PDB file of C-alpha atoms in Angstrom:
ATOM      1  CA  MET A  38     112.541  79.306  56.978  1.00 86.00           C
ATOM      2  CA  ARG A  39     115.108  76.980  58.497  1.00 91.00           C
ATOM      3  CA  LEU A  40     115.898  76.273  62.130  1.00 94.00           C
ATOM      4  CA  THR A  41     119.259  75.122  63.461  1.00 94.00           C
ATOM      5  CA  CYS A  42     118.444  72.343  65.904  1.00 95.00           C
ATOM      6  CA  PRO A  43     121.130  72.114  68.629  1.00 94.00           C
ATOM      7  CA  SER A  44     121.296  68.327  68.064  1.00 93.00           C
ATOM      8  CA  CYS A  45     120.616  67.851  64.354  1.00 93.00           C
ATOM      9  CA  GLY A  46     121.896  71.019  62.689  1.00 91.00           C
ATOM     10  CA  SER A  47     120.129  73.109  60.065  1.00 92.00           C
ATOM     11  CA  ARG A  48     116.742  71.660  59.096  1.00 92.00           C
ATOM     12  CA  GLY A  49     113.737  72.781  57.088  1.00 91.00           C
ATOM     13  CA  LEU A  50     110.513  73.928  58.662  1.00 92.00           C
ATOM     14  CA  GLU A  51     108.614  70.795  57.583  1.00 92.00           C
ATOM     15  CA  GLU A  52     110.357  68.848  60.361  1.00 94.00           C
ATOM     16  CA  PHE A  53     109.088  71.154  63.120  1.00 95.00           C
ATOM     17  CA  THR A  54     105.764  71.956  64.751  1.00 95.00           C
ATOM     18  CA  TYR A  55     104.980  75.316  66.324  1.00 95.00           C
ATOM     19  CA  ARG A  56     103.558  75.176  69.836  1.00 93.00           C
ATOM     20  CA  GLY A  57     103.271  78.771  71.014  1.00 91.00           C
ATOM     21  CA  ASP A  58     104.760  81.473  73.190  1.00 93.00           C
ATOM     22  CA  ALA A  59     107.740  80.180  75.169  1.00 93.00           C
ATOM     23  CA  SER A  60     107.770  83.022  77.670  1.00 91.00           C
ATOM     24  CA  VAL A  61     104.536  82.245  79.526  1.00 92.00           C
ATOM     25  CA  ARG A  62     104.982  80.573  82.901  1.00 91.00           C
ATOM     26  CA  ARG A  63     102.420  78.687  84.950  1.00 92.00           C
ATOM     27  CA  PRO A  64     101.351  80.749  87.976  1.00 94.00           C
ATOM     28  CA  ALA A  65     101.484  79.301  91.500  1.00 93.00           C
ATOM     29  CA  ALA A  66      98.574  76.969  92.289  1.00 92.00           C
ATOM     30  CA  ASP A  67      97.185  79.587  94.705  1.00 94.00           C
ATOM     31  CA  GLY A  68      97.834  82.456  92.247  1.00 92.00           C
ATOM     32  CA  SER A  69      95.178  85.070  91.574  1.00 95.00           C
ATOM     33  CA  GLU A  70      92.321  84.388  89.192  1.00 95.00           C
ATOM     34  CA  GLN A  71      93.643  87.113  86.899  1.00 95.00           C
ATOM     35  CA  ALA A  72      97.083  85.448  86.748  1.00 95.00           C
ATOM     36  CA  TRP A  73      95.453  82.171  85.695  1.00 96.00           C
ATOM     37  CA  VAL A  74      93.234  83.862  83.098  1.00 96.00           C
ATOM     38  CA  ASP A  75      96.360  85.508  81.669  1.00 94.00           C
ATOM     39  CA  TYR A  76      98.233  82.219  81.631  1.00 94.00           C
ATOM     40  CA  VAL A  77      95.466  80.180  80.020  1.00 94.00           C
ATOM     41  CA  TYR A  78      93.872  82.618  77.569  1.00 94.00           C
ATOM     42  CA  LEU A  79      95.846  85.797  76.959  1.00 93.00           C
ATOM     43  CA  ARG A  80      98.675  85.938  74.482  1.00 92.00           C
ATOM     44  CA  ASP A  81     100.567  88.892  73.081  1.00 89.00           C
ATOM     45  CA  ASN A  82     100.914  89.188  69.349  1.00 90.00           C
ATOM     46  CA  PRO A  83     104.326  90.801  69.260  1.00 91.00           C
ATOM     47  CA  CYS A  84     105.749  92.603  66.281  1.00 94.00           C
ATOM     48  CA  GLY A  85     109.450  91.836  66.432  1.00 93.00           C
ATOM     49  CA  ARG A  86     111.512  89.590  68.642  1.00 95.00           C
ATOM     50  CA  HIS A  87     109.568  86.669  70.091  1.00 94.00           C
ATOM     51  CA  GLN A  88     110.394  83.520  72.062  1.00 95.00           C
ATOM     52  CA  GLU A  89     108.590  80.485  70.699  1.00 95.00           C
ATOM     53  CA  LEU A  90     108.320  76.787  71.447  1.00 96.00           C
ATOM     54  CA  TRP A  91     108.961  74.435  68.549  1.00 97.00           C
ATOM     55  CA  TYR A  92     108.938  70.638  68.495  1.00 97.00           C
ATOM     56  CA  HIS A  93     111.432  68.802  66.272  1.00 96.00           C
ATOM     57  CA  GLY A  94     109.057  65.906  65.671  1.00 94.00           C
ATOM     58  CA  ALA A  95     110.634  64.565  62.486  1.00 93.00           C
ATOM     59  CA  GLY A  96     114.150  64.760  63.907  1.00 92.00           C
ATOM     60  CA  CYS A  97     115.443  64.304  67.431  1.00 93.00           C
ATOM     61  CA  ARG A  98     112.014  64.888  69.079  1.00 93.00           C
ATOM     62  CA  SER A  99     113.398  67.731  71.215  1.00 95.00           C
ATOM     63  CA  TRP A 100     111.432  70.754  72.389  1.00 96.00           C
ATOM     64  CA  LEU A 101     113.210  73.941  71.400  1.00 97.00           C
ATOM     65  CA  VAL A 102     113.003  77.584  72.405  1.00 97.00           C
ATOM     66  CA  VAL A 103     113.464  79.697  69.291  1.00 97.00           C
ATOM     67  CA  THR A 104     114.055  83.447  69.443  1.00 96.00           C
ATOM     68  CA  ARG A 105     112.731  84.855  66.184  1.00 95.00           C
ATOM     69  CA  ASP A 106     111.757  88.172  64.667  1.00 95.00           C
ATOM     70  CA  THR A 107     108.105  87.862  63.628  1.00 93.00           C
ATOM     71  CA  ARG A 108     108.520  90.549  60.957  1.00 95.00           C
ATOM     72  CA  THR A 109     111.608  89.260  59.166  1.00 94.00           C
ATOM     73  CA  HIS A 110     111.692  85.590  60.271  1.00 92.00           C
ATOM     74  CA  GLU A 111     115.297  86.154  61.324  1.00 94.00           C
ATOM     75  CA  VAL A 112     116.240  83.513  63.890  1.00 95.00           C
ATOM     76  CA  PHE A 113     118.536  84.776  66.639  1.00 96.00           C
ATOM     77  CA  ASP A 114     118.824  81.762  68.881  1.00 94.00           C
ATOM     78  CA  VAL A 115     117.692  78.136  69.171  1.00 96.00           C
ATOM     79  CA  ARG A 116     118.140  76.323  72.461  1.00 95.00           C
ATOM     80  CA  ASN A 117     116.880  73.126  74.037  1.00 95.00           C
ATOM     81  CA  ALA A 118     113.789  73.942  76.099  1.00 94.00           C
ATOM     82  CA  ARG A 119     115.137  71.631  78.775  1.00 91.00           C
ATOM     83  CA  ASP A 120     118.333  73.710  79.103  1.00 91.00           C
ATOM     84  CA  VAL A 121     116.342  76.941  79.161  1.00 92.00           C
ATOM     85  CA  ILE A 122     114.097  75.812  82.001  1.00 90.00           C
ATOM     86  CA  LEU A 123     116.963  74.246  83.993  1.00 90.00           C
ATOM     87  CA  THR A 124     118.954  77.489  83.745  1.00 91.00           C
ATOM     88  CA  GLU A 125     115.871  79.423  84.833  1.00 89.00           C
ATOM     89  CA  ARG A 126     115.311  77.172  87.842  1.00 88.00           C
ATOM     90  CA  GLN A 127     118.962  77.467  88.868  1.00 89.00           C
ATOM     91  CA  THR A 128     118.755  81.256  88.614  1.00 87.00           C
ATOM     92  CA  ASP A 129     115.543  81.268  90.659  1.00 84.00           C
ATOM     93  CA  ALA A 130     117.135  79.009  93.279  1.00 83.00           C
ATOM     94  CA  GLY A 131     120.218  81.248  93.377  1.00 80.00           C
ATOM     95  CA  GLU A 132     118.067  84.353  93.932  1.00 76.00           C
ATOM     96  CA  GLY A 133     116.082  82.518  96.615  1.00 67.00           C
ATOM     97  CA  GLU A 134     119.281  81.760  98.522  1.00 65.00           C
ATOM     98  CA  ALA A 135     120.578  85.305  98.158  1.00 59.00           C
ATOM     99  CA  SER A 136     117.420  86.851  99.640  1.00 51.00           C
TER     100      SER A 136
ATOM    101  CA  MET B 749      82.354  43.143  48.134  1.00 67.00           C
ATOM    102  CA  ALA B 750      85.337  43.512  50.434  1.00 76.00           C
ATOM    103  CA  ASP B 751      88.682  42.637  48.894  1.00 76.00           C
ATOM    104  CA  PRO B 752      90.319  39.578  50.406  1.00 78.00           C
ATOM    105  CA  LEU B 753      93.696  40.299  51.969  1.00 75.00           C
ATOM    106  CA  PHE B 754      96.783  38.509  50.715  1.00 73.00           C
ATOM    107  CA  PRO B 755     100.266  38.856  52.150  1.00 69.00           C
ATOM    108  CA  VAL B 756     102.250  40.912  49.660  1.00 68.00           C
ATOM    109  CA  LEU B 757     105.849  42.040  50.022  1.00 69.00           C
ATOM    110  CA  PRO B 758     105.933  45.834  50.126  1.00 66.00           C
ATOM    111  CA  VAL B 759     109.087  45.953  48.025  1.00 71.00           C
ATOM    112  CA  PRO B 760     110.491  43.632  45.341  1.00 73.00           C
ATOM    113  CA  HIS B 761     112.109  40.556  46.809  1.00 72.00           C
ATOM    114  CA  GLY B 762     115.487  40.937  45.155  1.00 77.00           C
ATOM    115  CA  PRO B 763     117.656  44.029  44.733  1.00 84.00           C
ATOM    116  CA  VAL B 764     116.526  46.572  42.150  1.00 84.00           C
ATOM    117  CA  ARG B 765     119.151  48.258  39.987  1.00 85.00           C
ATOM    118  CA  TRP B 766     119.244  51.570  38.166  1.00 83.00           C
ATOM    119  CA  GLY B 767     122.589  51.794  36.369  1.00 83.00           C
ATOM    120  CA  ALA B 768     125.193  51.192  39.063  1.00 84.00           C
ATOM    121  CA  MET B 769     122.787  52.096  41.843  1.00 87.00           C
ATOM    122  CA  THR B 770     121.158  49.366  43.894  1.00 88.00           C
ATOM    123  CA  CYS B 771     118.180  49.392  46.206  1.00 89.00           C
ATOM    124  CA  ALA B 772     117.575  46.313  48.332  1.00 89.00           C
ATOM    125  CA  GLN B 773     115.763  45.329  51.452  1.00 87.00           C
ATOM    126  CA  SER B 774     118.291  44.507  54.178  1.00 87.00           C
ATOM    127  CA  PRO B 775     117.985  41.214  56.035  1.00 86.00           C
ATOM    128  CA  LEU B 776     115.920  41.359  59.206  1.00 87.00           C
ATOM    129  CA  ALA B 777     117.851  42.856  62.095  1.00 92.00           C
ATOM    130  CA  GLU B 778     117.459  43.069  65.826  1.00 94.00           C
ATOM    131  CA  ILE B 779     116.825  46.671  66.758  1.00 96.00           C
ATOM    132  CA  VAL B 780     116.539  47.911  70.332  1.00 96.00           C
ATOM    133  CA  SER B 781     115.948  51.485  71.421  1.00 96.00           C
ATOM    134  CA  LEU B 782     117.775  52.755  74.502  1.00 96.00           C
ATOM    135  CA  GLY B 783     116.397  55.739  76.380  1.00 95.00           C
ATOM    136  CA  ALA B 784     118.439  56.728  79.414  1.00 94.00           C
ATOM    137  CA  PHE B 785     116.499  57.397  82.611  1.00 93.00           C
ATOM    138  CA  SER B 786     116.788  60.920  84.007  1.00 89.00           C
ATOM    139  CA  GLY B 787     119.280  61.673  86.742  1.00 84.00           C
ATOM    140  CA  VAL B 788     122.429  59.580  86.560  1.00 86.00           C
ATOM    141  CA  GLY B 789     120.916  57.281  83.886  1.00 88.00           C
ATOM    142  CA  ARG B 790     122.763  58.756  80.938  1.00 90.00           C
ATOM    143  CA  ASP B 791     126.262  58.747  82.450  1.00 93.00           C
ATOM    144  CA  GLU B 792     125.748  55.290  83.903  1.00 94.00           C
ATOM    145  CA  LEU B 793     124.436  53.957  80.583  1.00 94.00           C
ATOM    146  CA  VAL B 794     127.424  55.345  78.666  1.00 95.00           C
ATOM    147  CA  LYS B 795     129.762  53.773  81.253  1.00 94.00           C
ATOM    148  CA  ARG B 796     128.058  50.353  81.173  1.00 95.00           C
ATOM    149  CA  ILE B 797     127.965  50.210  77.373  1.00 95.00           C
ATOM    150  CA  HIS B 798     131.631  51.178  77.296  1.00 95.00           C
ATOM    151  CA  GLU B 799     132.512  48.370  79.682  1.00 94.00           C
ATOM    152  CA  ALA B 800     130.382  45.734  77.946  1.00 94.00           C
ATOM    153  CA  PHE B 801     130.723  46.696  74.273  1.00 94.00           C
ATOM    154  CA  GLY B 802     133.977  48.692  74.277  1.00 94.00           C
ATOM    155  CA  VAL B 803     132.493  51.755  72.674  1.00 95.00           C
ATOM    156  CA  ILE B 804     131.459  55.255  73.748  1.00 95.00           C
ATOM    157  CA  LEU B 805     127.855  56.125  72.883  1.00 96.00           C
ATOM    158  CA  PRO B 806     127.926  59.204  70.627  1.00 95.00           C
ATOM    159  CA  ASP B 807     126.356  62.461  71.814  1.00 93.00           C
ATOM    160  CA  GLN B 808     125.841  63.741  68.284  1.00 93.00           C
ATOM    161  CA  PRO B 809     124.178  62.147  65.221  1.00 95.00           C
ATOM    162  CA  ARG B 810     126.718  59.387  64.564  1.00 96.00           C
ATOM    163  CA  ALA B 811     126.886  55.604  64.548  1.00 96.00           C
ATOM    164  CA  VAL B 812     129.551  53.563  66.319  1.00 96.00           C
ATOM    165  CA  ALA B 813     130.315  49.855  66.169  1.00 95.00           C
ATOM    166  CA  SER B 814     130.993  47.714  69.217  1.00 93.00           C
ATOM    167  CA  ALA B 815     134.571  46.516  69.748  1.00 92.00           C
ATOM    168  CA  ASP B 816     133.727  43.022  68.460  1.00 90.00           C
ATOM    169  CA  GLY B 817     131.795  44.469  65.518  1.00 88.00           C
ATOM    170  CA  GLY B 818     128.711  42.503  66.534  1.00 90.00           C
ATOM    171  CA  CYS B 819     126.411  45.472  66.878  1.00 94.00           C
ATOM    172  CA  SER B 820     126.155  49.172  66.177  1.00 96.00           C
ATOM    173  CA  PHE B 821     124.770  52.048  68.215  1.00 97.00           C
ATOM    174  CA  LEU B 822     123.043  54.888  66.407  1.00 97.00           C
ATOM    175  CA  TRP B 823     122.328  58.208  68.052  1.00 96.00           C
ATOM    176  CA  SER B 824     118.594  58.829  67.769  1.00 94.00           C
ATOM    177  CA  GLY B 825     117.977  61.828  70.024  1.00 92.00           C
ATOM    178  CA  PRO B 826     119.335  63.402  73.211  1.00 91.00           C
ATOM    179  CA  SER B 827     120.107  60.489  75.594  1.00 92.00           C
ATOM    180  CA  GLN B 828     118.545  58.046  73.121  1.00 95.00           C
ATOM    181  CA  TRP B 829     120.150  55.463  70.883  1.00 96.00           C
ATOM    182  CA  LEU B 830     119.254  52.537  68.651  1.00 96.00           C
ATOM    183  CA  ALA B 831     121.251  49.337  68.973  1.00 96.00           C
ATOM    184  CA  VAL B 832     121.311  47.229  65.818  1.00 96.00           C
ATOM    185  CA  ALA B 833     122.571  43.673  65.379  1.00 95.00           C
ATOM    186  CA  GLU B 834     121.981  40.672  63.154  1.00 93.00           C
ATOM    187  CA  GLU B 835     118.831  38.707  63.706  1.00 90.00           C
ATOM    188  CA  GLY B 836     119.302  36.069  66.408  1.00 88.00           C
ATOM    189  CA  ALA B 837     122.110  37.950  68.155  1.00 89.00           C
ATOM    190  CA  GLY B 838     120.155  38.069  71.432  1.00 91.00           C
ATOM    191  CA  LEU B 839     120.734  41.791  71.672  1.00 93.00           C
ATOM    192  CA  LEU B 840     117.774  42.653  73.873  1.00 94.00           C
ATOM    193  CA  SER B 841     118.588  40.080  76.555  1.00 94.00           C
ATOM    194  CA  ARG B 842     122.247  41.097  76.549  1.00 94.00           C
ATOM    195  CA  LEU B 843     121.374  44.787  76.887  1.00 95.00           C
ATOM    196  CA  ARG B 844     118.874  43.960  79.619  1.00 94.00           C
ATOM    197  CA  GLU B 845     121.661  42.361  81.645  1.00 94.00           C
ATOM    198  CA  VAL B 846     124.128  45.165  80.984  1.00 93.00           C
ATOM    199  CA  CYS B 847     121.978  48.246  81.429  1.00 92.00           C
ATOM    200  CA  GLY B 848     118.344  47.268  81.997  1.00 91.00           C
ATOM    201  CA  ASP B 849     118.196  49.231  85.268  1.00 92.00           C
ATOM    202  CA  VAL B 850     119.445  52.574  83.931  1.00 94.00           C
ATOM    203  CA  CYS B 851     117.551  52.927  80.665  1.00 94.00           C
ATOM    204  CA  ALA B 852     114.323  52.003  78.946  1.00 95.00           C
ATOM    205  CA  LEU B 853     114.922  49.148  76.505  1.00 96.00           C
ATOM    206  CA  THR B 854     112.337  48.535  73.807  1.00 96.00           C
ATOM    207  CA  SER B 855     112.570  46.073  70.975  1.00 95.00           C
ATOM    208  CA  GLN B 856     112.049  47.834  67.641  1.00 94.00           C
ATOM    209  CA  SER B 857     112.826  44.778  65.495  1.00 92.00           C
ATOM    210  CA  ASP B 858     109.238  44.479  64.318  1.00 91.00           C
ATOM    211  CA  SER B 859     108.653  48.197  63.949  1.00 92.00           C
ATOM    212  CA  ARG B 860     111.147  49.073  61.269  1.00 92.00           C
ATOM    213  CA  SER B 861     112.455  47.591  58.099  1.00 91.00           C
ATOM    214  CA  ILE B 862     115.781  48.581  56.610  1.00 93.00           C
ATOM    215  CA  MET B 863     116.320  49.617  53.011  1.00 93.00           C
ATOM    216  CA  LYS B 864     119.839  49.701  51.651  1.00 94.00           C
ATOM    217  CA  LEU B 865     120.882  52.004  48.816  1.00 93.00           C
ATOM    218  CA  SER B 866     124.328  51.949  47.354  1.00 92.00           C
ATOM    219  CA  GLY B 867     126.425  52.814  44.363  1.00 90.00           C
ATOM    220  CA  PRO B 868     127.817  55.919  42.699  1.00 87.00           C
ATOM    221  CA  GLY B 869     125.112  58.487  42.084  1.00 87.00           C
ATOM    222  CA  VAL B 870     123.023  57.467  45.075  1.00 91.00           C
ATOM    223  CA  ARG B 871     124.102  60.609  46.907  1.00 92.00           C
ATOM    224  CA  GLU B 872     122.799  62.829  44.115  1.00 90.00           C
ATOM    225  CA  ALA B 873     119.598  60.808  43.834  1.00 89.00           C
ATOM    226  CA  MET B 874     118.946  60.894  47.571  1.00 91.00           C
ATOM    227  CA  SER B 875     119.546  64.639  47.614  1.00 90.00           C
ATOM    228  CA  ARG B 876     116.256  64.813  45.762  1.00 89.00           C
ATOM    229  CA  LEU B 877     114.468  62.935  48.482  1.00 91.00           C
ATOM    230  CA  VAL B 878     115.805  64.067  51.856  1.00 92.00           C
ATOM    231  CA  PRO B 879     115.945  67.732  52.887  1.00 90.00           C
ATOM    232  CA  ILE B 880     119.434  67.600  54.412  1.00 92.00           C
ATOM    233  CA  ASP B 881     122.866  68.342  53.014  1.00 92.00           C
ATOM    234  CA  LEU B 882     124.454  65.058  51.868  1.00 93.00           C
ATOM    235  CA  HIS B 883     127.682  66.595  50.567  1.00 93.00           C
ATOM    236  CA  PRO B 884     130.630  64.436  51.727  1.00 92.00           C
ATOM    237  CA  THR B 885     132.119  67.335  53.685  1.00 93.00           C
ATOM    238  CA  VAL B 886     128.885  67.586  55.701  1.00 93.00           C
ATOM    239  CA  PHE B 887     127.414  64.077  55.804  1.00 94.00           C
ATOM    240  CA  GLY B 888     130.000  61.312  55.677  1.00 93.00           C
ATOM    241  CA  LYS B 889     130.643  57.769  56.796  1.00 95.00           C
ATOM    242  CA  ASP B 890     128.844  56.831  60.023  1.00 95.00           C
ATOM    243  CA  HIS B 891     126.803  60.010  60.059  1.00 96.00           C
ATOM    244  CA  VAL B 892     123.191  59.473  61.078  1.00 96.00           C
ATOM    245  CA  ALA B 893     120.131  61.675  60.589  1.00 95.00           C
ATOM    246  CA  SER B 894     116.537  61.453  61.701  1.00 95.00           C
ATOM    247  CA  THR B 895     114.632  63.227  58.997  1.00 94.00           C
ATOM    248  CA  LEU B 896     111.914  62.970  56.365  1.00 94.00           C
ATOM    249  CA  ALA B 897     112.316  61.170  53.048  1.00 93.00           C
ATOM    250  CA  GLY B 898     109.493  62.668  51.045  1.00 87.00           C
ATOM    251  CA  HIS B 899     107.017  62.896  53.890  1.00 89.00           C
ATOM    252  CA  ILE B 900     108.112  59.642  55.489  1.00 94.00           C
ATOM    253  CA  PRO B 901     110.010  59.682  58.782  1.00 95.00           C
ATOM    254  CA  VAL B 902     113.292  57.807  58.429  1.00 95.00           C
ATOM    255  CA  ILE B 903     116.564  57.325  60.205  1.00 96.00           C
ATOM    256  CA  MET B 904     119.303  57.337  57.600  1.00 96.00           C
ATOM    257  CA  TRP B 905     122.802  56.078  58.179  1.00 96.00           C
ATOM    258  CA  GLN B 906     125.704  56.350  55.744  1.00 96.00           C
ATOM    259  CA  THR B 907     127.735  53.196  56.292  1.00 95.00           C
ATOM    260  CA  ASP B 908     130.554  53.738  53.805  1.00 93.00           C
ATOM    261  CA  ASP B 909     131.936  56.163  51.242  1.00 92.00           C
ATOM    262  CA  ALA B 910     130.598  54.272  48.166  1.00 88.00           C
ATOM    263  CA  PRO B 911     128.227  55.751  49.365  1.00 92.00           C
ATOM    264  CA  THR B 912     125.872  53.275  50.990  1.00 95.00           C
ATOM    265  CA  TYR B 913     122.847  54.494  52.906  1.00 96.00           C
ATOM    266  CA  LEU B 914     120.625  52.501  55.215  1.00 96.00           C
ATOM    267  CA  PHE B 915     117.109  53.816  55.689  1.00 96.00           C
ATOM    268  CA  PHE B 916     115.305  52.664  58.831  1.00 96.00           C
ATOM    269  CA  VAL B 917     111.651  53.125  58.022  1.00 95.00           C
ATOM    270  CA  PHE B 918     108.449  52.188  59.808  1.00 94.00           C
ATOM    271  CA  ARG B 919     107.332  48.897  58.319  1.00 91.00           C
ATOM    272  CA  SER B 920     103.971  50.162  57.090  1.00 91.00           C
ATOM    273  CA  PHE B 921     105.740  52.955  55.197  1.00 93.00           C
ATOM    274  CA  ALA B 922     108.242  50.682  53.455  1.00 91.00           C
ATOM    275  CA  ALA B 923     106.218  50.388  50.242  1.00 90.00           C
ATOM    276  CA  SER B 924     105.710  54.158  50.034  1.00 91.00           C
ATOM    277  CA  LEU B 925     109.384  54.809  50.690  1.00 92.00           C
ATOM    278  CA  PHE B 926     110.372  52.279  48.053  1.00 90.00           C
ATOM    279  CA  HIS B 927     108.116  54.055  45.577  1.00 89.00           C
ATOM    280  CA  ASP B 928     109.653  57.451  46.410  1.00 90.00           C
ATOM    281  CA  VAL B 929     113.181  56.011  46.202  1.00 89.00           C
ATOM    282  CA  SER B 930     112.374  54.458  42.809  1.00 86.00           C
ATOM    283  CA  VAL B 931     111.175  57.795  41.496  1.00 86.00           C
ATOM    284  CA  ALA B 932     114.264  59.590  42.850  1.00 87.00           C
ATOM    285  CA  LEU B 933     116.630  57.000  41.345  1.00 84.00           C
ATOM    286  CA  SER B 934     114.888  56.583  38.009  1.00 81.00           C
ATOM    287  CA  GLY B 935     114.736  60.356  37.574  1.00 75.00           C
ATOM    288  CA  PHE B 936     118.278  60.316  36.254  1.00 65.00           C
ATOM    289  CA  SER B 937     118.566  60.596  32.509  1.00 50.00           C
ATOM    290  CA  SER B 938     121.007  58.217  30.843  1.00 50.00           C
ATOM    291  CA  SER B 939     123.551  60.999  30.344  1.00 49.00           C
ATOM    292  CA  GLU B 940     123.436  61.908  34.017  1.00 51.00           C
ATOM    293  CA  MET B 941     123.804  58.232  34.805  1.00 49.00           C
ATOM    294  CA  ASP B 942     127.005  58.135  32.747  1.00 47.00           C
ATOM    295  CA  ILE B 943     128.410  61.006  34.755  1.00 46.00           C
ATOM    296  CA  CYS B 944     127.537  59.287  38.013  1.00 44.00           C
ATOM    297  CA  VAL B 945     129.146  56.046  36.899  1.00 40.00           C
TER     298      VAL B 945
END
């Protein structure tokens, strides 16, 4: 399997480290106990498209969000985790203003 | 009984040749890493370096030389660069004056040694060692890559079309890298060597 790092280009898997599900989000500090249990312990084991965190440790040392099919290893999208979270925060802020 | 420790050079002192290919340890260099602070750090750093050194810091894996040719800047990650100059150039103090307030400056002179490989055939030999595409249409002059040579983390920089590659390697890995490079270079049979030459 190869991943196309947004900075470095196409690289082999040996340069990357898998970290886990990229779709989980930390609940609010005063969130329910169940929300925290879900966040800390519970993970889905999806069959198909999955968002994952990967670390390009042997390259540019960026954190990446990879969208991958767990059955075929087809990679649909690789983006900088920083860009993903900034976009998300902007969207959240935009929705906050609208409501 | 414990073995006494003696200082031993990790690689042969002089250049080593296989056919027309040469592997040599580069002279000591001053190396400084630049990591832009968040916020306006990156833009300000690019501006200051442009004013002081007459060059735009690259935002992709490339190397650029300062206007006076005294030092080079290598991309080493998003908003991170390595500045390289001859030993005794006073690079760190100059950078500290120019941009010490907008980026983290760390001397890397003692952390890495530089191995220089050059000559026809080096591209083919290095293709055996690094897992990236070195074809001239993909990786050319002044291209830079952070990658693994064998299992050793390196920053490689192609400095000319001969081709010549510089490998920036952590000092303690220099002997291992030299061994891996030797194996990659000496793996050529004499007939292959003729083709390369």
